[in-house]
CSV table of C-alpha atoms and ligand atoms in Angstrom, one decimal:
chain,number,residue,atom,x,y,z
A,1,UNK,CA,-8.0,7.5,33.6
A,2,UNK,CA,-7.9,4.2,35.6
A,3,UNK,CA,-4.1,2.2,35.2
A,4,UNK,CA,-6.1,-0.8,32.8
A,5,UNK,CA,-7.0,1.8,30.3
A,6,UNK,CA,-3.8,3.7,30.2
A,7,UNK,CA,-1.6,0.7,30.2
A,8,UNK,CA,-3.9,-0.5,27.4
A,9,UNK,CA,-3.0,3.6,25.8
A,10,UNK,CA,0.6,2.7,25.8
A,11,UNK,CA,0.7,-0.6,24.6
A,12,UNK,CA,-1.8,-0.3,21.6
A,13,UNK,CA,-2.0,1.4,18.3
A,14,UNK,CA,-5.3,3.6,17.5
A,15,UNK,CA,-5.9,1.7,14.1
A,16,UNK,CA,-6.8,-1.7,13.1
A,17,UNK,CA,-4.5,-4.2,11.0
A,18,UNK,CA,-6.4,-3.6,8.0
A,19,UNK,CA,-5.0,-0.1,8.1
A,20,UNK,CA,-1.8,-1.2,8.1
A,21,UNK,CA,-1.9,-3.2,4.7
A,22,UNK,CA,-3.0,-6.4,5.4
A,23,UNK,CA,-4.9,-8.9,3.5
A,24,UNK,CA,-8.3,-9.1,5.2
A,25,UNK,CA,-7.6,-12.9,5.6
A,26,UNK,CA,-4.7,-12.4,7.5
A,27,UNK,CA,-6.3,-9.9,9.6
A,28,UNK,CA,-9.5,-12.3,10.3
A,29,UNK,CA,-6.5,-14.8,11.0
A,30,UNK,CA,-5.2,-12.8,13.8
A,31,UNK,CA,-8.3,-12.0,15.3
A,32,UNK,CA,-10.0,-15.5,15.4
A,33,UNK,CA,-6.9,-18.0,16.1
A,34,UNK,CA,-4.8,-14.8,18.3
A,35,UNK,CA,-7.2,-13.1,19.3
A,36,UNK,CA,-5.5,-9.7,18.4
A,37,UNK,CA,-8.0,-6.9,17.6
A,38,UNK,CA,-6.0,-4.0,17.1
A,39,UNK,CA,-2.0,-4.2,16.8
A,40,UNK,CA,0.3,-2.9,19.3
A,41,UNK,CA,2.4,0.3,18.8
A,42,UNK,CA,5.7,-1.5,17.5
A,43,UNK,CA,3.2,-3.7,14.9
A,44,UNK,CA,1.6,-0.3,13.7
A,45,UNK,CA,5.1,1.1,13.2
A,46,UNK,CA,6.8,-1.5,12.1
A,47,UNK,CA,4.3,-3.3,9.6
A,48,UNK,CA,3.9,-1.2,6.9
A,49,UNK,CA,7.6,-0.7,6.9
A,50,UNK,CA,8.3,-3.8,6.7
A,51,UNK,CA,5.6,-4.4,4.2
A,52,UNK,CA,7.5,-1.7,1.6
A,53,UNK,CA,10.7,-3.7,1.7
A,54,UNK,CA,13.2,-1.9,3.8
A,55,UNK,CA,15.5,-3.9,6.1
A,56,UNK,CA,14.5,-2.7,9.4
A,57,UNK,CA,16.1,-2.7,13.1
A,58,UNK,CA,12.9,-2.8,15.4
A,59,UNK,CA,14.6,-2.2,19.3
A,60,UNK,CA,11.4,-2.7,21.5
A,61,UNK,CA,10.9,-4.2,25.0
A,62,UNK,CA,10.1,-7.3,25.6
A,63,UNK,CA,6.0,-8.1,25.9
A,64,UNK,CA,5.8,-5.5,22.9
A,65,UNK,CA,4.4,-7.9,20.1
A,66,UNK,CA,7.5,-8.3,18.1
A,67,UNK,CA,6.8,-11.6,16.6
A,68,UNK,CA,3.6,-10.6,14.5
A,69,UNK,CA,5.4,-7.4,14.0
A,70,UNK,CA,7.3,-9.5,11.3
A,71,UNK,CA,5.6,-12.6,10.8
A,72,UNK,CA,2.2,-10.8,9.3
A,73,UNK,CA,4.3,-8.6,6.7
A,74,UNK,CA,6.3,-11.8,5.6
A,75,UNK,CA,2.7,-13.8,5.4
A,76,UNK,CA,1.2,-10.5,3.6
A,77,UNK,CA,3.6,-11.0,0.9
A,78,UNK,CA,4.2,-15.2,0.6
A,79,UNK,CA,0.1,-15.5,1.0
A,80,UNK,CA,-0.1,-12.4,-2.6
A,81,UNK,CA,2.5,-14.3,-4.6
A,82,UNK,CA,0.8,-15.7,-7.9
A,83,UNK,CA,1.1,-18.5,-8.7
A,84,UNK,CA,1.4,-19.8,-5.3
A,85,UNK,CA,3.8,-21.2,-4.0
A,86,UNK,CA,4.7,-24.3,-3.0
A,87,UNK,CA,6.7,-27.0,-1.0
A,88,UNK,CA,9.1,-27.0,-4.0
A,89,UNK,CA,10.3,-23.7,-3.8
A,90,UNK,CA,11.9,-24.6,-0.4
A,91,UNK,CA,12.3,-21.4,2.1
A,92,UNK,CA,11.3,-18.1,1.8
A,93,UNK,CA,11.6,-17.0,5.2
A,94,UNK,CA,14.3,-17.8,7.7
A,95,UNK,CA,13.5,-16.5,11.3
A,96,UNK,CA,16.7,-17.4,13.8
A,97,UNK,CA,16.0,-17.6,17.3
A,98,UNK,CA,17.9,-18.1,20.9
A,99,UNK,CA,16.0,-20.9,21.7
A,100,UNK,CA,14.4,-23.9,21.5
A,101,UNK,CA,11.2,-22.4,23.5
A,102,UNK,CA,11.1,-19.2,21.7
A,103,UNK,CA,11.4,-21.7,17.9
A,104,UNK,CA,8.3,-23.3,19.1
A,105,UNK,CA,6.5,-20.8,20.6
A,106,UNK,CA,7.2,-19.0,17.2
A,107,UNK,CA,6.1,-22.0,15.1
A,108,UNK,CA,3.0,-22.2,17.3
A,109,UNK,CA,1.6,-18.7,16.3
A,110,UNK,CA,3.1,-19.3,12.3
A,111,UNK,CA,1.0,-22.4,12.1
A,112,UNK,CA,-2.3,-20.3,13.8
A,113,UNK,CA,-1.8,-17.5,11.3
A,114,UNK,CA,-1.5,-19.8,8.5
A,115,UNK,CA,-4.3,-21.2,8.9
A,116,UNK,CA,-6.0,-20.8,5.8
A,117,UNK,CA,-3.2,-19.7,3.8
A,118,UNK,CA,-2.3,-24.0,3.3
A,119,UNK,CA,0.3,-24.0,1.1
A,120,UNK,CA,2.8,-21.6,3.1
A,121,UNK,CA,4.3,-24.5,4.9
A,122,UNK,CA,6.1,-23.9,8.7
A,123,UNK,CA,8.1,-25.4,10.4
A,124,UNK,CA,11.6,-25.7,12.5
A,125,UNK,CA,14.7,-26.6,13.5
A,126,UNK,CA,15.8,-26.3,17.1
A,127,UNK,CA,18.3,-28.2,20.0
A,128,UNK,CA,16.5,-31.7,20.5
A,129,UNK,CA,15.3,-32.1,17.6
A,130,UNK,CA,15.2,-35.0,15.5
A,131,UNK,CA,17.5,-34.9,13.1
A,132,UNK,CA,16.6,-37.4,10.6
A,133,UNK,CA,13.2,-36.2,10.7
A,134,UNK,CA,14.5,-32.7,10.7
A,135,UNK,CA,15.9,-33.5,7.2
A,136,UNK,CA,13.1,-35.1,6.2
A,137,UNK,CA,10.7,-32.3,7.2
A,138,UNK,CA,13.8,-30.0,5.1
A,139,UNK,CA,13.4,-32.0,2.1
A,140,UNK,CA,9.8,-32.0,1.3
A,141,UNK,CA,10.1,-28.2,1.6
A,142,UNK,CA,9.7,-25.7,4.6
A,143,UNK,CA,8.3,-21.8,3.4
A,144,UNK,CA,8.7,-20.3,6.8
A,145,UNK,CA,11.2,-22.2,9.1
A,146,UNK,CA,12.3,-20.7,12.5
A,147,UNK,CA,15.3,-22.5,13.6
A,148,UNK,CA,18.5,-21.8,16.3
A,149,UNK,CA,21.8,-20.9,14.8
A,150,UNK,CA,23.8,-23.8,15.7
A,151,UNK,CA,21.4,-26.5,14.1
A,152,UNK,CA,20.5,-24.2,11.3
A,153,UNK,CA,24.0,-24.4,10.3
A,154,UNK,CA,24.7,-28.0,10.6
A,155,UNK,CA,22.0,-28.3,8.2
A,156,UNK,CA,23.2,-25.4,5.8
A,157,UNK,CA,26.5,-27.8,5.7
A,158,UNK,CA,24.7,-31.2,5.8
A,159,UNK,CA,21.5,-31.5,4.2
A,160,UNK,CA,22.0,-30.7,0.8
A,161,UNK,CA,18.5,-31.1,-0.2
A,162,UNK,CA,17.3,-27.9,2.1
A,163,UNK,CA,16.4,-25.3,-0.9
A,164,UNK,CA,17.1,-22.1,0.3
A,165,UNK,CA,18.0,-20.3,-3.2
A,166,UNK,CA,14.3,-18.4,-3.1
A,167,UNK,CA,15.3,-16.8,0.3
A,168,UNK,CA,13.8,-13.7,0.4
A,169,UNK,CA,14.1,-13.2,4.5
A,170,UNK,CA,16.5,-13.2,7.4
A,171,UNK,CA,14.7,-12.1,10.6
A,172,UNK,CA,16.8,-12.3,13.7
A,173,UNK,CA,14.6,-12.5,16.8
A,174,UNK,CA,15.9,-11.7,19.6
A,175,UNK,CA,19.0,-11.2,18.5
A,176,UNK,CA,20.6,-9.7,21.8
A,177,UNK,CA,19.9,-13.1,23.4
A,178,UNK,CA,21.4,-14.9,20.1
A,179,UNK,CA,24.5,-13.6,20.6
A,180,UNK,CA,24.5,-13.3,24.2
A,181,UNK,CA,24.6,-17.2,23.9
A,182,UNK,CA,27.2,-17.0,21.8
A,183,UNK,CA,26.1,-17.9,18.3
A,184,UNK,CA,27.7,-14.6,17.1
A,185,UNK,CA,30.4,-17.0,14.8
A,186,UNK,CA,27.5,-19.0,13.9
A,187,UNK,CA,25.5,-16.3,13.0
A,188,UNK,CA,28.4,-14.9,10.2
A,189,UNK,CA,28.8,-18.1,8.8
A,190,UNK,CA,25.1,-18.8,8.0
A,191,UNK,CA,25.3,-15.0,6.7
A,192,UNK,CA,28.5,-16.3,4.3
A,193,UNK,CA,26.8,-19.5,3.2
A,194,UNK,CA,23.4,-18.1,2.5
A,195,UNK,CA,25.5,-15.1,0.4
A,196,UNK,CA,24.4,-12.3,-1.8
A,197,UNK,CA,21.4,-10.5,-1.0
A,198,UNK,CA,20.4,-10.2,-4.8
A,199,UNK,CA,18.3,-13.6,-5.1
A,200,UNK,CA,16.4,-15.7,-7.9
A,201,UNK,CA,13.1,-16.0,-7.3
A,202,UNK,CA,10.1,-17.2,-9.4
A,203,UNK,CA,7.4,-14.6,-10.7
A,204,UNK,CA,4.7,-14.7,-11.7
A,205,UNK,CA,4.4,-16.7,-14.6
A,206,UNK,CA,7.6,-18.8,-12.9
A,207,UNK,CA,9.6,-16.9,-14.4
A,208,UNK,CA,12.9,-16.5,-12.6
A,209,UNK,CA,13.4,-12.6,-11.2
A,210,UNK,CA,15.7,-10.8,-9.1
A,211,UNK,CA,14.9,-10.0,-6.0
A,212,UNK,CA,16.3,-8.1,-3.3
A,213,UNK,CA,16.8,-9.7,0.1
A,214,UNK,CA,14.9,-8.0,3.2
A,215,UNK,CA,16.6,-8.7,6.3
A,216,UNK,CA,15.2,-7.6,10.0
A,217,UNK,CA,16.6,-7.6,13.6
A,218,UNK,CA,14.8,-7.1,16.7
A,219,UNK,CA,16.6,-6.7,20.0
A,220,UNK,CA,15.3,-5.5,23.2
A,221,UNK,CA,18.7,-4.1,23.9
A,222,UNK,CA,20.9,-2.7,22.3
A,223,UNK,CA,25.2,-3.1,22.7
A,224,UNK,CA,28.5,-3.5,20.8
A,225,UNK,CA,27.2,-7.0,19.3
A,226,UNK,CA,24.0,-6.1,18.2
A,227,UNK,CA,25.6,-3.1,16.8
A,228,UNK,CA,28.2,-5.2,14.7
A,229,UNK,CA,25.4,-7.7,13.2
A,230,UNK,CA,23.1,-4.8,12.4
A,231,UNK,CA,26.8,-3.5,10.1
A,232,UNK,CA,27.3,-7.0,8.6
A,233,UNK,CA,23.2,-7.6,8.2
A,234,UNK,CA,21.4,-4.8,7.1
A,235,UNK,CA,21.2,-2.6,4.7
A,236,UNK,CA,20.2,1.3,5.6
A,237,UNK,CA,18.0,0.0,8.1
A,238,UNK,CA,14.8,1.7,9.4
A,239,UNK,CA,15.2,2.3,13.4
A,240,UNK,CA,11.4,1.6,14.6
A,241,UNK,CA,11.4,2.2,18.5
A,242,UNK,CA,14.0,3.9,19.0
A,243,UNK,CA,12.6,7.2,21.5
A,244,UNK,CA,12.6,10.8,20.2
A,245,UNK,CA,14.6,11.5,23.3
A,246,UNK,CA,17.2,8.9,22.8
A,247,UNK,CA,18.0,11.1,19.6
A,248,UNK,CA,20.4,14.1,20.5
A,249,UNK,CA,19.1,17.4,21.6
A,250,UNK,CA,20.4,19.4,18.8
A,251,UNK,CA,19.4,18.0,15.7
A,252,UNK,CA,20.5,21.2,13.6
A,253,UNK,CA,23.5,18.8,12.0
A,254,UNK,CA,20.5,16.3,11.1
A,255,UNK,CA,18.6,15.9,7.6
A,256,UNK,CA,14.8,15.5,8.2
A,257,UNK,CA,13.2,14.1,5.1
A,258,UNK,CA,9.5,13.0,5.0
A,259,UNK,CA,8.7,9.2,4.1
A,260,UNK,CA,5.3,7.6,3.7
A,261,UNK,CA,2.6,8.5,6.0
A,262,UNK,CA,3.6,6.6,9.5
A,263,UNK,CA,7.6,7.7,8.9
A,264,UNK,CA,8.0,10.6,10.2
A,265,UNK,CA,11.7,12.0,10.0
A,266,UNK,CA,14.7,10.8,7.7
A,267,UNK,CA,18.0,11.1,10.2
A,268,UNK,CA,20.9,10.8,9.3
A,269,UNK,CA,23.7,9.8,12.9
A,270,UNK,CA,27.2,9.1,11.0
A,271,UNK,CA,28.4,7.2,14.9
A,272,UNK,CA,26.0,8.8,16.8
A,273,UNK,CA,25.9,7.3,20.4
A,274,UNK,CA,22.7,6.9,21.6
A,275,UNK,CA,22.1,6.6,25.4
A,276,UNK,CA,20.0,3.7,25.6
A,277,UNK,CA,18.0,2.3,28.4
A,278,UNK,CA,20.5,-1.1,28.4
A,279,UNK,CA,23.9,0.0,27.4
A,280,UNK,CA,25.5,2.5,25.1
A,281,UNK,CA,25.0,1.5,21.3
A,282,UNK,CA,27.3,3.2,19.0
A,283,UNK,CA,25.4,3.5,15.3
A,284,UNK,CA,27.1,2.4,12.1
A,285,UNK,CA,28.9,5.1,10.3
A,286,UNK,CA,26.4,5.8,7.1
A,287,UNK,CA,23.8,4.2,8.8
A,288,UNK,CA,20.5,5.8,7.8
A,289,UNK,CA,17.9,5.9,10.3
A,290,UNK,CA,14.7,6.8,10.0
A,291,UNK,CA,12.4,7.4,13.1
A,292,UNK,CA,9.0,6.6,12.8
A,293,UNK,CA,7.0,8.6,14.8
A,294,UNK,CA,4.5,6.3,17.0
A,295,UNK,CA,0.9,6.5,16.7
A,296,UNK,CA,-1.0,6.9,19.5
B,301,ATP,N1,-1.9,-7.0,18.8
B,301,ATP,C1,-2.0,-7.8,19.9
B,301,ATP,N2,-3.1,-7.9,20.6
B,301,ATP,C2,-3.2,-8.6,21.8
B,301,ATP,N3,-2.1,-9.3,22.3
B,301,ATP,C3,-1.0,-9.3,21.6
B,301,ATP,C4,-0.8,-8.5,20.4
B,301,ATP,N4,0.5,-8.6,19.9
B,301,ATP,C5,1.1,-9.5,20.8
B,301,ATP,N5,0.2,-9.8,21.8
B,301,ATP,C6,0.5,-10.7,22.9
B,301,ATP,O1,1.5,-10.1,23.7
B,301,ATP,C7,2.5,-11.0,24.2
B,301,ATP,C8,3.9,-10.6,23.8
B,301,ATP,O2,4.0,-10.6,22.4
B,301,ATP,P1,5.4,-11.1,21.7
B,301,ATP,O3,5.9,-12.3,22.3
B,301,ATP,O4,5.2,-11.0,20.3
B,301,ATP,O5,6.3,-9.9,22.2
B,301,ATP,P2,7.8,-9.7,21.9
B,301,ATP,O6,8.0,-8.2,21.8
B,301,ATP,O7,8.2,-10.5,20.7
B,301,ATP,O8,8.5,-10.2,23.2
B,301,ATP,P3,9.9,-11.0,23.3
B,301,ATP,O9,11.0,-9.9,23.3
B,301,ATP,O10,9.8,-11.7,24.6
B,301,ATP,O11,10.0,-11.9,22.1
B,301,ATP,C9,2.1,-12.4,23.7
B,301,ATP,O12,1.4,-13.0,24.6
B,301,ATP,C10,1.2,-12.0,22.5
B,301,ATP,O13,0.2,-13.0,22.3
């Protein structure tokens, strides 16, 4: 096999995103604005997980396709909700980022994939910025906004007409490189502020219903820190990446339970110590991980 086709063999998943649960307008989004035909591995394994609700720790090298990984699931849902929603229900989606780059580059591929979904609104909040327009922007009502930790907060404290009480997502991108620029203490006060993960949100019909709060993290690495905002952030999260071979040889202590059709084994590690590729990464006690096994 020549080195194109089996680089293309390890990168990409042998289904389409239609398979995976998508909306078929989605899916002809990310075709004709991306250009994505077929999704890669972690999108195959990490969609329709994400699409059932479970907070999920996705720990996948860089160049994997993370970003659509967790912005087509969130879209999937916001684009379904009847009636639709609007500007006035403020944000939906928060996705926190490093950097300024990575909030645009982010906001770039949001605003190609919403293409013709009009009324999910995008947009950001990032290092120079402006602020008065950021508020502005804030006020008429953002449904997806990417946005760094430090300016996310200042707005948390200081614009008090940002609605957030219909938040339904925290997604922390990159979130070794967030708190490897030390927004770690930013990071657990915009956890305090935005609160309980049992939210309001309007149903159909407006009426007001509770809803659970799905959060995700994505780290090419793994260490101490990303292990201690996985504890305060998520909630039994599904593993999606992790290698087979990073679990330990004998799994005889280990509970293998059967999921939907893509998750493969139920695991349960009380402080299992995984050998990652980066550094060691010691796993919440009680954390429940489930590998999904990744389809080739
Ligand atoms: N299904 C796909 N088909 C074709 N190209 C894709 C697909 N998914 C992602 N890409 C492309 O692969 C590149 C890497 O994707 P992305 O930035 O989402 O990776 P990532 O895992 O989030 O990386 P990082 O850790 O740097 O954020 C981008 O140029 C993106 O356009």
């Amino acid at each position: 096999m020549s080195k194109k086709k089996e680089t293309v063999k390890e990168i990409f998943a042998s289904c389409c995103f239609s398979s995976l649960g998508l909306d078929s307008t989605l899916c002809d989004q990310l075709r004709e604005r991306l250009g994505f035909e077929a999704p890669t591995k972690v999108q195959a394994q990490a969609i329709p997980v994400i699409l059932s609700g479970r907070d999920v720790l996705v720990n996948a090298a860089t160049g994997t396709g993370k970003t659509v990984a967790y912005l087509a699931p969130i879209i999937n849902h916001l684009q379904s909700y009847s009636p639709r929603i609007d500007r006035s229900s403020g944000t939906f989606a928060l996705v926190l980022v490093p950097t300024s780059e990575l909030c645009l580059l982010v906001y770039e591929i949001l605003q190609k994939l919403l293409h013709r979904f009009r009324w999910i609104v995008p947009g950001y909040v990032m290092g120079g910025g402006n602020r008065s327009k950021e508020k502005a922007r804030l006020r008429k009502g953002i449904s997806i906004l990417v946005a760094t930790p430090g300016h996310l907060l200042d707005h948390l404290k200081h614009t008090s007409s940002f609605l957030h009480t219909n938040l339904r997502w925290i997604i922390f991108d990159e979130a070794d490189r967030i708190l490897e620029l030390g927004f770690g203490k930013e990071i657990e006060e915009i956890l305090d502020i935005l609160g309980s993960r049992n939210i309001a949100s309007i149903g159909e019909g407006n009426e007001v219903s509770n809803v659970k709060r799905q959060n995700l993290l994505l780290s090419a690495t793994l260490n101490e820190k990303v292990n201690h905002l996985t504890k305060i952030s998520l909630e039994t999260p599904v593993l999606i990446g992790l290698d087979e071979k990073k679990f330990p040889e004998d799994k005889s202590n280990v509970h293998f339970g059967s999921l939907e059709s893509d998750v493969k084994e139920e695991v349960e590690h009380p402080n299992t110590t995984l050998s990652s590729s980066t550094e060691d990464f010691m796993l919440p006690a009680k954390l429940v991980q489930r590998y999904v096994k990744g389809i080739s």
